[in-house]
Each structure stands twice: as C-alpha cells, then as structure tokens.
Amino acid sequence: MTHFPFRAPVPKRASRLAAALSAAALAASLGACSGASDGAPPPAPSAAAKPADAPAAPPAATTDAAPAATDRPALKIATVDGKTFDLAARRGHWVVVNFWATWCGPCLKEMPDLDAFDAARDDVEVVGLAYEEIEPQAMREFLVKHPVHYPIAIVDTYDPPADFPTPRGLPMTYLIAPDGRVAREFLGPVTPDALTAAIADPAADAGAADTGAGDKAGAKTGE
C-alpha cells in the first residue's frame, strides 16, 4: 500500500478494508460492460474504447424518462458492408437503433435476441451503431464470429450522429416509431419482450422483461 510521507503506517486490517472498499467501488463504476464479463478476452485490441467513450450501463436496466434524442432524429451512416443506412427511408417501420461495442459483454449477449426480433417481424428494422474506435476490417472479422443480419455501422466517436446524444452507457437503444419520432429509450440490455410491449403501447411503462429471444419463426423479406 502506498503511503504519503510523514504519515504513520496504516494497520494491516485497515489496509485490507480500504483495498476491499476500493475494489467494490471500481466494480460498481465498471457496471455491465466490462470487457471480461463473460470470462473471455476482448475480441480485438483495436476495439478498446478511449476514455471519453460511453460509460457502462447497469445490467438489465431500462428507463422511461423522456428520450434525450431529437424528436425526429436523422441518421444517415455508412455500414460496414458498404451500404448506407438512412433512418428517414425507414418511415412506416419501427426502427431499433442500438448503440453497442465489441468490448461490451451485455451488448454481445443481446445481439442474437435483436437479430431474431428483426427477422421475426416485418414491421421492425434494427441497426447496430458500434460506439468505439475500430477499423471496418476488424469489425467485419468480428462479425464473422458474432454474425447478425441487421446492418452494422461504426460511429465516429469524435463526430457522432448529431441527433442522438452521447450514450450514457452501453448498450443504449432507441425505439423509433413509424412516423420517425423517438417512442422509447432503453439504457442497458433490452429484450424482445420489452420491445414488443413498447411497440404495442408506446405510452405504457416498459418495466422489466424476461431475457431471451422469442421463438417466433419467419424471416423478413428482402429490402
């Protein structure tokens, strides 16, 4: 234990207590998105977030506070498959805008659920916005190991989408209504049940939903 000059040594028992409290505080500050949440190393060194990136979100937390994004946000961004995702072109559909990162364990756990939800409903589209510094080729290689069928884009953390605020934590998800308005904001992992409830009644409280994707069959028709 480091001691400042001219101070009496701290008793061993007090030292251990201070170390335990310090470790607990550190664990609380890291929250849900620890890179080692699944006991596996981060997928790639280039995926590490810089200090200014979004903090970790509490696990399984959702919020019904008024969305902080612009009322009808615009989003036009290049995806890693060489296409362009334009939110305005999705009018008439519900759109799930999911901010995530490759180093975020809860983000990776919810990706299969979001993929299944996207495939099961013709009225829903999902887009994943990777909020981190990572090269497109590294992201494409990552997606080979963690495949999803919805589009993925990399957000420039120095110039993020203007109509969406810096994520308060990851994952952070916005549900956009067919008229382009922000219907609901979710901080932390979101489940298909929570999304289904929000779509059925956007004004109702989302509440906590059971984890796990539904067993609905079917796939979305080609765009």
Short mmCIF file of C-alpha atoms in Angstrom, two decimals:
data_model
loop_
_atom_site.label_atom_id
_atom_site.label_comp_id
_atom_site.label_asym_id
_atom_site.label_seq_id
_atom_site.Cartn_x
_atom_site.Cartn_y
_atom_site.Cartn_z
CA MET A 1 0.00 0.00 0.00
CA THR A 2 1.33 3.40 -0.96
CA HIS A 3 1.85 5.78 1.95
CA PHE A 4 2.20 9.53 1.82
CA PRO A 5 5.39 10.93 3.54
CA PHE A 6 5.33 11.65 7.23
CA ARG A 7 2.21 9.62 7.95
CA ALA A 8 2.05 6.71 10.35
CA PRO A 9 1.65 3.27 8.71
CA VAL A 10 -1.92 2.12 8.34
CA PRO A 11 -2.76 -1.03 10.37
CA LYS A 12 -2.94 -4.18 8.26
CA ARG A 13 -6.64 -4.70 9.00
CA ALA A 14 -7.49 -1.12 7.92
CA SER A 15 -5.36 -1.60 4.81
CA ARG A 16 -7.30 -4.69 3.81
CA LEU A 17 -10.63 -2.93 4.44
CA ALA A 18 -9.58 0.04 2.30
CA ALA A 19 -8.48 -2.28 -0.51
CA ALA A 20 -11.80 -4.13 -0.40
CA LEU A 21 -13.79 -0.89 -0.49
CA SER A 22 -11.67 0.36 -3.38
CA ALA A 23 -12.25 -2.84 -5.35
CA ALA A 24 -16.01 -2.65 -4.72
CA ALA A 25 -16.12 0.96 -5.91
CA LEU A 26 -14.20 0.06 -9.05
CA ALA A 27 -16.55 -2.84 -9.84
CA ALA A 28 -19.60 -0.59 -9.40
CA SER A 29 -18.14 2.05 -11.72
CA LEU A 30 -17.49 -0.50 -14.48
CA GLY A 31 -21.11 -1.68 -14.41
CA ALA A 32 -22.38 -4.03 -17.10
CA CYS A 33 -19.92 -3.57 -19.91
CA SER A 34 -16.70 -4.98 -18.52
CA GLY A 35 -14.64 -6.48 -21.30
CA ALA A 36 -14.22 -9.64 -19.22
CA SER A 37 -17.86 -10.08 -18.32
CA ASP A 38 -18.00 -13.49 -20.00
CA GLY A 39 -14.60 -14.65 -18.85
CA ALA A 40 -13.20 -14.19 -22.38
CA PRO A 41 -10.59 -11.66 -23.54
CA PRO A 42 -11.72 -8.65 -25.59
CA PRO A 43 -12.23 -9.60 -29.27
CA ALA A 44 -9.52 -7.34 -30.62
CA PRO A 45 -7.08 -4.78 -29.19
CA SER A 46 -8.38 -2.20 -31.65
CA ALA A 47 -11.84 -2.44 -30.12
CA ALA A 48 -10.78 -0.84 -26.83
CA ALA A 49 -12.70 2.34 -26.16
CA LYS A 50 -10.95 5.59 -25.46
CA PRO A 51 -11.51 7.23 -22.04
CA ALA A 52 -14.16 9.58 -23.44
CA ASP A 53 -16.36 6.70 -24.67
CA ALA A 54 -19.68 5.91 -23.08
CA PRO A 55 -19.63 4.56 -19.51
CA ALA A 56 -21.00 1.16 -18.63
CA ALA A 57 -24.75 0.80 -18.26
CA PRO A 58 -26.42 -1.04 -15.36
CA PRO A 59 -27.36 -4.57 -16.39
CA ALA A 60 -30.96 -5.17 -17.49
CA ALA A 61 -31.92 -1.56 -16.80
CA THR A 62 -34.47 0.32 -18.86
CA THR A 63 -35.64 3.88 -18.49
CA ASP A 64 -38.96 5.52 -19.22
CA ALA A 65 -37.61 9.04 -18.90
CA ALA A 66 -38.28 11.41 -21.77
CA PRO A 67 -35.94 10.48 -24.63
CA ALA A 68 -32.97 12.81 -24.92
CA ALA A 69 -32.62 12.40 -28.68
CA THR A 70 -34.09 14.88 -31.16
CA ASP A 71 -37.86 14.40 -31.52
CA ARG A 72 -37.49 13.07 -35.08
CA PRO A 73 -33.80 12.23 -35.31
CA ALA A 74 -31.97 12.00 -38.60
CA LEU A 75 -29.41 9.25 -39.11
CA LYS A 76 -27.55 8.58 -42.34
CA ILE A 77 -24.43 6.47 -41.90
CA ALA A 78 -22.23 4.08 -43.88
CA THR A 79 -22.42 0.45 -42.81
CA VAL A 80 -19.53 -2.00 -42.76
CA ASP A 81 -21.00 -3.93 -45.71
CA GLY A 82 -20.51 -0.91 -47.96
CA LYS A 83 -24.12 0.29 -47.93
CA THR A 84 -25.79 3.33 -46.38
CA PHE A 85 -28.38 3.23 -43.63
CA ASP A 86 -30.83 6.14 -43.82
CA LEU A 87 -33.32 6.35 -40.97
CA ALA A 88 -35.60 8.66 -42.96
CA ALA A 89 -36.03 5.94 -45.59
CA ARG A 90 -37.47 3.62 -42.93
CA ARG A 91 -40.66 5.62 -42.36
CA GLY A 92 -43.58 3.28 -41.88
CA HIS A 93 -41.45 0.81 -39.89
CA TRP A 94 -40.42 0.60 -36.27
CA VAL A 95 -36.65 1.01 -36.06
CA VAL A 96 -34.43 -0.19 -33.22
CA VAL A 97 -31.28 1.96 -33.04
CA ASN A 98 -28.84 0.07 -30.85
CA PHE A 99 -25.61 1.66 -29.62
CA TRP A 100 -23.14 -1.07 -28.65
CA ALA A 101 -19.45 -2.01 -28.62
CA THR A 102 -17.45 -5.17 -29.27
CA TRP A 103 -15.93 -4.99 -25.76
CA CYS A 104 -19.34 -4.79 -24.05
CA GLY A 105 -20.42 -8.20 -22.75
CA PRO A 106 -24.14 -7.36 -22.29
CA CYS A 107 -24.17 -5.88 -25.80
CA LEU A 108 -22.93 -9.16 -27.26
CA LYS A 109 -25.49 -11.16 -25.27
CA GLU A 110 -28.41 -9.12 -26.61
CA MET A 111 -27.28 -9.22 -30.27
CA PRO A 112 -28.80 -12.67 -31.02
CA ASP A 113 -32.08 -11.53 -29.47
CA LEU A 114 -32.12 -8.36 -31.56
CA ASP A 115 -31.28 -10.38 -34.66
CA ALA A 116 -34.13 -12.82 -34.01
CA PHE A 117 -36.55 -9.95 -33.29
CA ASP A 118 -35.52 -8.22 -36.51
CA ALA A 119 -36.05 -11.40 -38.54
CA ALA A 120 -39.38 -12.30 -36.93
CA ARG A 121 -41.16 -9.00 -37.58
CA ASP A 122 -41.73 -7.39 -40.96
CA ASP A 123 -42.65 -4.12 -39.28
CA VAL A 124 -39.33 -3.79 -37.42
CA GLU A 125 -35.80 -2.98 -38.55
CA VAL A 126 -32.69 -2.97 -36.39
CA VAL A 127 -29.43 -1.08 -36.89
CA GLY A 128 -26.37 -1.50 -34.71
CA LEU A 129 -24.14 1.51 -34.11
CA ALA A 130 -20.73 0.46 -32.77
CA TYR A 131 -19.68 3.29 -30.46
CA GLU A 132 -15.94 2.70 -30.36
CA GLU A 133 -12.69 3.10 -32.26
CA ILE A 134 -12.31 0.08 -34.52
CA GLU A 135 -11.31 -0.34 -38.15
CA PRO A 136 -14.01 -1.54 -40.57
CA GLN A 137 -12.00 -4.66 -41.49
CA ALA A 138 -11.59 -5.54 -37.81
CA MET A 139 -15.33 -5.13 -37.37
CA ARG A 140 -16.07 -7.35 -40.35
CA GLU A 141 -13.81 -10.02 -38.89
CA PHE A 142 -15.56 -9.65 -35.53
CA LEU A 143 -18.96 -10.10 -37.19
CA VAL A 144 -17.80 -13.36 -38.75
CA LYS A 145 -17.57 -14.71 -35.19
CA HIS A 146 -20.67 -12.85 -33.96
CA PRO A 147 -22.94 -12.75 -37.02
CA VAL A 148 -26.13 -10.71 -37.24
CA HIS A 149 -28.30 -9.99 -40.25
CA TYR A 150 -29.13 -6.38 -39.46
CA PRO A 151 -26.79 -3.58 -40.64
CA ILE A 152 -23.84 -2.53 -38.51
CA ALA A 153 -22.16 0.87 -38.68
CA ILE A 154 -19.18 2.28 -36.82
CA VAL A 155 -19.81 5.60 -35.11
CA ASP A 156 -17.08 8.22 -35.25
CA THR A 157 -16.78 8.94 -31.52
CA TYR A 158 -15.29 12.35 -32.34
CA ASP A 159 -18.22 13.20 -34.62
CA PRO A 160 -21.22 11.08 -33.53
CA PRO A 161 -24.70 11.42 -35.06
CA ALA A 162 -25.86 14.92 -34.19
CA ASP A 163 -29.45 13.99 -33.39
CA PHE A 164 -28.53 11.34 -30.81
CA PRO A 165 -26.78 12.26 -27.54
CA THR A 166 -23.59 10.60 -26.40
CA PRO A 167 -24.72 7.28 -24.88
CA ARG A 168 -24.97 7.43 -21.08
CA GLY A 169 -23.93 3.79 -21.07
CA LEU A 170 -23.83 0.75 -23.31
CA PRO A 171 -25.89 -0.79 -24.62
CA MET A 172 -28.22 2.13 -25.29
CA THR A 173 -31.24 1.61 -27.52
CA TYR A 174 -33.77 3.95 -29.09
CA LEU A 175 -37.09 2.71 -30.45
CA ILE A 176 -38.16 4.89 -33.37
CA ALA A 177 -41.86 4.90 -34.28
CA PRO A 178 -43.10 4.61 -37.88
CA ASP A 179 -43.63 8.39 -38.02
CA GLY A 180 -39.95 8.96 -37.15
CA ARG A 181 -40.47 10.01 -33.54
CA VAL A 182 -38.49 8.55 -30.63
CA ALA A 183 -41.00 6.30 -28.87
CA ARG A 184 -38.81 4.83 -26.15
CA GLU A 185 -35.27 4.87 -24.82
CA PHE A 186 -33.65 1.86 -23.12
CA LEU A 187 -30.47 2.11 -21.06
CA GLY A 188 -28.90 -1.32 -20.66
CA PRO A 189 -29.76 -4.64 -22.33
CA VAL A 190 -33.17 -4.72 -23.99
CA THR A 191 -35.22 -7.85 -24.64
CA PRO A 192 -37.70 -8.73 -27.39
CA ASP A 193 -40.46 -8.75 -24.75
CA ALA A 194 -39.67 -5.17 -23.77
CA LEU A 195 -39.59 -4.06 -27.41
CA THR A 196 -42.84 -5.87 -28.16
CA ALA A 197 -44.54 -4.18 -25.19
CA ALA A 198 -43.23 -0.77 -26.21
CA ILE A 199 -44.46 -1.23 -29.78
CA ALA A 200 -47.87 -2.44 -28.60
CA ASP A 201 -48.31 0.56 -26.31
CA PRO A 202 -45.54 3.18 -26.59
CA ALA A 203 -47.09 5.27 -23.80
CA ALA A 204 -47.08 2.44 -21.26
CA ASP A 205 -44.28 1.76 -18.82
CA ALA A 206 -41.76 -0.69 -20.29
CA GLY A 207 -40.88 -2.29 -16.95
CA ALA A 208 -38.51 -5.22 -16.63
CA ALA A 209 -38.85 -8.01 -19.17
CA ASP A 210 -37.68 -11.60 -19.17
CA THR A 211 -34.46 -12.24 -21.02
CA GLY A 212 -34.18 -14.43 -24.10
CA ALA A 213 -35.47 -14.09 -27.62
CA GLY A 214 -38.89 -15.34 -28.60
CA ASP A 215 -39.39 -18.48 -30.66
CA LYS A 216 -41.23 -16.77 -33.50
CA ALA A 217 -40.43 -18.22 -36.89
CA GLY A 218 -40.14 -16.47 -40.21
CA ALA A 219 -37.76 -14.03 -41.83
CA LYS A 220 -38.00 -10.53 -43.15
CA THR A 221 -38.43 -10.15 -46.85
CA GLY A 222 -35.61 -8.60 -48.86
CA GLU A 223 -35.23 -4.87 -48.82
#
